[in-house]
PDB file of C-alpha atoms in Angstrom:
ATOM      1  CA  UNK A 246       1.487  16.025 -10.389  1.00 62.00           C
ATOM      2  CA  UNK A 247      -1.037  18.725  -9.595  1.00 83.00           C
ATOM      3  CA  UNK A 248      -0.437  21.140  -6.737  1.00 91.00           C
ATOM      4  CA  UNK A 249      -3.830  20.225  -5.297  1.00 92.00           C
ATOM      5  CA  UNK A 250      -2.848  16.567  -5.040  1.00 94.00           C
ATOM      6  CA  UNK A 251       0.396  17.567  -3.338  1.00 95.00           C
ATOM      7  CA  UNK A 252      -1.527  19.602  -0.762  1.00 96.00           C
ATOM      8  CA  UNK A 253      -3.827  16.620  -0.138  1.00 95.00           C
ATOM      9  CA  UNK A 254      -0.858  14.340   0.471  1.00 95.00           C
ATOM     10  CA  UNK A 255       0.658  16.865   2.883  1.00 96.00           C
ATOM     11  CA  UNK A 256      -2.676  17.302   4.686  1.00 96.00           C
ATOM     12  CA  UNK A 257      -3.134  13.519   5.023  1.00 94.00           C
ATOM     13  CA  UNK A 258       0.406  13.192   6.380  1.00 95.00           C
ATOM     14  CA  UNK A 259      -0.241  15.905   8.974  1.00 95.00           C
ATOM     15  CA  UNK A 260      -3.564  14.337  10.005  1.00 93.00           C
ATOM     16  CA  UNK A 261      -1.941  10.899  10.210  1.00 90.00           C
ATOM     17  CA  UNK A 262       0.865  12.221  12.412  1.00 87.00           C
ATOM     18  CA  UNK A 263      -1.650  14.068  14.600  1.00 85.00           C
ATOM     19  CA  UNK A 264      -3.737  10.915  15.044  1.00 81.00           C
ATOM     20  CA  UNK A 265      -0.667   8.792  15.804  1.00 77.00           C
ATOM     21  CA  UNK A 266       0.534  11.349  18.355  1.00 74.00           C
ATOM     22  CA  UNK A 267      -2.912  11.509  19.977  1.00 69.00           C
ATOM     23  CA  UNK A 268      -3.063   7.727  20.177  1.00 61.00           C
TER      24      UNK A 268
END
């Protein structure tokens, strides 16, 4: 697994949590 992909997964998780918290 590439480090870039890992960062993308982390970023998506953070964005998803932020959206869920906002909603």
